[in-house]
Each structure stands twice: as C-alpha cells, then as structure tokens.
CSV table of C-alpha atoms and ligand atoms in Angstrom, one decimal:
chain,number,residue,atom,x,y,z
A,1,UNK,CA,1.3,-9.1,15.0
A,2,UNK,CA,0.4,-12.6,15.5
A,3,UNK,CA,-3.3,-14.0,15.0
A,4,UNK,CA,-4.9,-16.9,16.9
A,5,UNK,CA,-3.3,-19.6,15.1
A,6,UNK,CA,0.4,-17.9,15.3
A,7,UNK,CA,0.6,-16.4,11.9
A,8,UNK,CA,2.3,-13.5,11.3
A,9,UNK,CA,0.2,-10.4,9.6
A,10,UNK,CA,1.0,-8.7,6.7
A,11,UNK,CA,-0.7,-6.0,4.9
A,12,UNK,CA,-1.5,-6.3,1.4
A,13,UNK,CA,-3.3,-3.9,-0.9
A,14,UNK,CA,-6.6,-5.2,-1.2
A,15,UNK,CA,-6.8,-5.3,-5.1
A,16,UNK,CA,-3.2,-7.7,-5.2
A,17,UNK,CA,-5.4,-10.4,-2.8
A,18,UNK,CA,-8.2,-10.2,-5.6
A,19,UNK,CA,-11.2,-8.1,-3.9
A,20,UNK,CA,-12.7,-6.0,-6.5
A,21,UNK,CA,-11.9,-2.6,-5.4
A,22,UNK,CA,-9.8,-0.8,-8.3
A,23,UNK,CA,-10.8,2.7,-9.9
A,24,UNK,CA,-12.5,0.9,-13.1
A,25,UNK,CA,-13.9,-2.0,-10.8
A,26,UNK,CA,-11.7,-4.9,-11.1
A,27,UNK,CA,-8.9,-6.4,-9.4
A,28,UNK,CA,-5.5,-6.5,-9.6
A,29,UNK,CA,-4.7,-10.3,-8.0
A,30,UNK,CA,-1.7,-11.5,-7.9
A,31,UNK,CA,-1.3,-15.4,-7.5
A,32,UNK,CA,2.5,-15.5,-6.5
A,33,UNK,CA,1.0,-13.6,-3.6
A,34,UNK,CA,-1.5,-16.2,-3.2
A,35,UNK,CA,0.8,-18.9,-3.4
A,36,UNK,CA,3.9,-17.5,-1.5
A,37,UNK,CA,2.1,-15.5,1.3
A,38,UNK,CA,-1.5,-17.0,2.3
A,39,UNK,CA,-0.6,-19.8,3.4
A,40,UNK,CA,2.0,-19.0,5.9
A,41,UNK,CA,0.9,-15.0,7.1
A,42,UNK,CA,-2.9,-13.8,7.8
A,43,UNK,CA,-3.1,-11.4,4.7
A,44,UNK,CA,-5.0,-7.8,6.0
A,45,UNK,CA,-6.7,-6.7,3.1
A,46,UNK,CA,-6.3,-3.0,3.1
A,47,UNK,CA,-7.6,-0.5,0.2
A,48,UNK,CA,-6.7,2.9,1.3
A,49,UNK,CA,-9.1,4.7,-1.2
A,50,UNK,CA,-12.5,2.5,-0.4
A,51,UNK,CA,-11.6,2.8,3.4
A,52,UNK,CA,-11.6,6.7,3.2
A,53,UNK,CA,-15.5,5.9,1.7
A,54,UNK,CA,-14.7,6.3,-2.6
A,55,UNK,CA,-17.0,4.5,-4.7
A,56,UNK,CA,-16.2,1.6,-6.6
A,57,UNK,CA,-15.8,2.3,-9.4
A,58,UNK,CA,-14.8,5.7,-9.3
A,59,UNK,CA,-13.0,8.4,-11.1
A,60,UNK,CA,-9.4,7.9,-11.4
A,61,UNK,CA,-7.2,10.5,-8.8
A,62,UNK,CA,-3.5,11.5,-8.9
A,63,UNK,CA,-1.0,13.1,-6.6
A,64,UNK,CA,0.1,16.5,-7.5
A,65,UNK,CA,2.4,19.4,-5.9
A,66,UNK,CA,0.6,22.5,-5.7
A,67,UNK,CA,2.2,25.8,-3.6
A,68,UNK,CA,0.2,24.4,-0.8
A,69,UNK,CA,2.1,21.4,-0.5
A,70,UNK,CA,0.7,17.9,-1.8
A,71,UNK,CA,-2.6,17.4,-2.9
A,72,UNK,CA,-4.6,14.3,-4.2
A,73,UNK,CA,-7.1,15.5,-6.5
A,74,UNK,CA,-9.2,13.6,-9.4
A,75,UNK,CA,-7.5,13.6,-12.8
A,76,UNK,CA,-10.0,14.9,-14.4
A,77,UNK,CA,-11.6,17.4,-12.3
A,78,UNK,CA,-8.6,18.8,-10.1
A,79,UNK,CA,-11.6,21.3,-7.7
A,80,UNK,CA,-12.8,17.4,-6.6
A,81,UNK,CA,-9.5,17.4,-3.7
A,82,UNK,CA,-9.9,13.9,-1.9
A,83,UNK,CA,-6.4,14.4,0.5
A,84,UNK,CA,-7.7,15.2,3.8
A,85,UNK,CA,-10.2,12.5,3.4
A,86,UNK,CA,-7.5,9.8,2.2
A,87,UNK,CA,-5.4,11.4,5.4
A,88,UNK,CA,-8.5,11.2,7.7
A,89,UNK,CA,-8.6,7.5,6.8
A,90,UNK,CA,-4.8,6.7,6.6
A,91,UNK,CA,-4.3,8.5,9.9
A,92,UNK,CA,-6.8,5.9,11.6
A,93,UNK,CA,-5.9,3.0,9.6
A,94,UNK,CA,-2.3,3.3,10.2
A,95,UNK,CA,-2.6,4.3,14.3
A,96,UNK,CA,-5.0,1.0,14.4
A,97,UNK,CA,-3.6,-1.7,12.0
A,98,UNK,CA,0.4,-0.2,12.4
A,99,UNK,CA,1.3,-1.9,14.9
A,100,UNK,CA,-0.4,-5.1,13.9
A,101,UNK,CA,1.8,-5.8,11.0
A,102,UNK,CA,5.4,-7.3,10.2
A,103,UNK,CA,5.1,-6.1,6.2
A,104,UNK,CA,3.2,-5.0,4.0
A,105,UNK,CA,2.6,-5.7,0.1
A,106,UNK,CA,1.3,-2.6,-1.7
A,107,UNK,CA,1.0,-1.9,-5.5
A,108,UNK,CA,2.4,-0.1,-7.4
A,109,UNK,CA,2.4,3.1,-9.1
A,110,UNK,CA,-1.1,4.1,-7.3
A,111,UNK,CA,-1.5,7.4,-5.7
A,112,UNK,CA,-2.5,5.7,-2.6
A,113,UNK,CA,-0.6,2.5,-2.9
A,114,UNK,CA,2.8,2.8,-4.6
A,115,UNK,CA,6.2,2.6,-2.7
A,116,UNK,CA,8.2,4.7,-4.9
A,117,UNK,CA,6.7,4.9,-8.3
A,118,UNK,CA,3.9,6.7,-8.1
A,119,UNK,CA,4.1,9.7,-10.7
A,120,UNK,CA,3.6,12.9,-9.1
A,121,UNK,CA,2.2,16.1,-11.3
A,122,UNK,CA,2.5,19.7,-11.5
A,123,UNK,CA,0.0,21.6,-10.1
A,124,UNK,CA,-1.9,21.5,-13.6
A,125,UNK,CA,-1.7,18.1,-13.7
A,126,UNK,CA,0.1,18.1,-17.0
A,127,UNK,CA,3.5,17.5,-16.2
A,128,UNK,CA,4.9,14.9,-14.4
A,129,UNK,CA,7.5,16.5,-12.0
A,130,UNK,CA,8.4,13.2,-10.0
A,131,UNK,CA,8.3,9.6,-8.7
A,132,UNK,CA,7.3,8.8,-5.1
A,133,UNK,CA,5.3,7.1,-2.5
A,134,UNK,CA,1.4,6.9,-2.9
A,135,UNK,CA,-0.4,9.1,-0.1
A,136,UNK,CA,-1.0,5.9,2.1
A,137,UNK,CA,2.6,4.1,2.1
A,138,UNK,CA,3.9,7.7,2.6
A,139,UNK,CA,1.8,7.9,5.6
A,140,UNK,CA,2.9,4.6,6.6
A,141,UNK,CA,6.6,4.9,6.2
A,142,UNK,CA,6.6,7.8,8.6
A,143,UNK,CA,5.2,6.1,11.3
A,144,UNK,CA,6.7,3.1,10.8
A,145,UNK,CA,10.0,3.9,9.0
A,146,UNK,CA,11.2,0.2,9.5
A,147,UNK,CA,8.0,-1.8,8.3
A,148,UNK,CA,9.0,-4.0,5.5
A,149,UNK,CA,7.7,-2.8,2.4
A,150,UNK,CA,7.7,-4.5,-1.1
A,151,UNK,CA,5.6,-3.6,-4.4
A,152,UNK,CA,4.0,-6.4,-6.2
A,153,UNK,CA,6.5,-6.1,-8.9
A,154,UNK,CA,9.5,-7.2,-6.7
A,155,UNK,CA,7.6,-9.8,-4.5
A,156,UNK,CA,7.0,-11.3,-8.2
A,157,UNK,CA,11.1,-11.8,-8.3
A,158,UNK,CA,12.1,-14.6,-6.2
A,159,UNK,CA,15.2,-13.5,-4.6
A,160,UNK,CA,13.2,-10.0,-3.5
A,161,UNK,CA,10.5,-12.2,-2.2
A,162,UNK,CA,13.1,-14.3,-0.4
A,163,UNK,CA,15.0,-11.4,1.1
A,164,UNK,CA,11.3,-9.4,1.9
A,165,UNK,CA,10.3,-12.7,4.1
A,166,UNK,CA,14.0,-12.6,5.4
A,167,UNK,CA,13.2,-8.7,6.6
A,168,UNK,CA,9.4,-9.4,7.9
A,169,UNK,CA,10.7,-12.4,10.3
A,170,UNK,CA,14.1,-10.0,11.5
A,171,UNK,CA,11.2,-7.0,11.4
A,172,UNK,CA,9.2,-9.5,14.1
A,173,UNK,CA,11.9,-10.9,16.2
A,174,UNK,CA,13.2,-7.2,17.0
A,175,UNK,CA,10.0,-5.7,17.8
A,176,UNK,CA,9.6,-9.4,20.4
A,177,UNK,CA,6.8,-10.9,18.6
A,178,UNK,CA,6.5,-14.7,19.0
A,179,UNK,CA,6.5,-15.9,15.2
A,180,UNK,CA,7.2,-19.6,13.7
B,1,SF4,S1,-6.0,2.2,-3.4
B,1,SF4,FE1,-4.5,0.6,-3.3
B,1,SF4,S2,-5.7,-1.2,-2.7
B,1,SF4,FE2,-7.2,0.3,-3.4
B,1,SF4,S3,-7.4,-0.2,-5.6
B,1,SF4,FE3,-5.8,1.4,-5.5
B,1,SF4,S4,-3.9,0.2,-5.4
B,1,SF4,FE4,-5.6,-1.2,-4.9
C-alpha cells in the first residue's frame, strides 16, 4: 500500500486523472482530484473497460438483468455481451492491485465504474429497473468490503473528501501499513 517514497496508493478511475480512455474518447479529469490527491497518495490509474482489451473509442455498454443473472452488453447491440471479459479482467485486476490500495476514486454512473448510481436495465434494455454498482466496484466491494470508496461527485464536496481521507488513513493503520 505504500510506494517507495511512503505514499499511500489509491485507485482512481483512469478517465477522473485525465488519460483519454472514455467510450467517445475523451476524458473525464477532475482537478480537485488533482489538487487534493496527487500530491500526497501515488494515484493507480485503473480503467476497467480498456484493461479487459475495449477499444478507445468504443461503443457505449450498459448493465442489464436478464433471467440469467447480470449481464453487461453494448447499448446498442445487446448479442455483443462484454461481462465475462470485464470479469476476466476485474478478477485479475482486483486479486493483483486489491491489496495494494487504501481507497479508491471511481466515477460515477458507469457500468464499470459507478459506486451506486449506475442505472441498471431490463433485459430489453428499455427500462431502467434500478441503481447500483458498476460491474468493477461491484467486484471490488466483495473482495474488499472495507476499501474506502468515494465517486467523483462526493470527493468534489469538501467535507466528503475530508471524512474519505479520514477513512483511507483509519483503512491503512488497521490493515498495519506504515503511512505519514
Ligand atoms: S470504465 Fe471507468 S475508468 Fe474507464 S472510461 Fe469508464 S468510467 Fe472511466
């Protein structure tokens, strides 16, 4: 959890720290995370959907509940199913950059990404049925039900931000990480 020089790491969803990896090939930076959080923690860039190998750009996806259980599928051509490759990925990121972290920054609302916001559909895709965690975070929180976990929308508000930080250093201490 700590690199060389002694910094705590944190994961952030790679578009918030300004790499160009979004659906429509942009970013999604966010400066208070630049401001607040670079400085003091080594920032691990993560993007869930270009680490399982989709293009950038690519063709937006969405989480849906089918009979079979969840699936993540493309929004506008529900055959094209990306979910075991996303859970391929997840399952390796998560075993090998899990225990790394003290907190992690994701995005919100994405079907990879978002904490608690992310819409999911009916099997048609039509209707949305529900709000939730992206396919990633979900992943995440089950291995690591006590990670710290904020959306970009909340670490914008500074009491949230305070208390997140508050949570990452306690998060540290109790698993007996060295931290500053
Ligand atoms: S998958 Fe996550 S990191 Fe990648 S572009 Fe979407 S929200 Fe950003």
């Amino acid at each position: 959890m700590l690199n060389a020089s002694g910094k705590l790491k944190i994961g952030v969803s790679a578009c918030l720290a300004g790499h160009l990896v979004r659906y429509d090939g942009k970013d999604q930076r966010s400066s208070v995370l630049e401001h607040e959080l670079a400085p003091r923690f080594e920032l691990i860039s993560i993007c869930p959907e270009v680490g399982a190998g989709m293009n950038v750009p690519r063709p937006p996806i969405q989480i849906m509940q089918s009979r079979a259980g969840i699936r993540v599928c493309e929004v506008d051509d529900h055959a094209h199913d990306v979910t075991q490759q996303l859970q391929r990925y997840a399952q390796s990121a998560i075993a090998e950059l899990g225990p790394e972290l003290s907190g992690f920054v994701f995005k919100s609302r994405s079907p990879s990404c978002g904490i608690d916001d992310t819409p999911c559909f009916d099997e048609d895709g039509l209707q949305q049925l529900s709000v939730g965690a992206g396919l990633f975070t979900g992943m995440l929180m089950k291995r690591f039900p006590q990670l710290p976990l904020i959306d970009e929308w909340k670490f914008e508000q500074p009491q949230q931000c305070r208390a997140f930080l508050r949570r990452v250093r306690e998060y540290a201490k109790e698993k007996k990480i060295n931290h500053r």
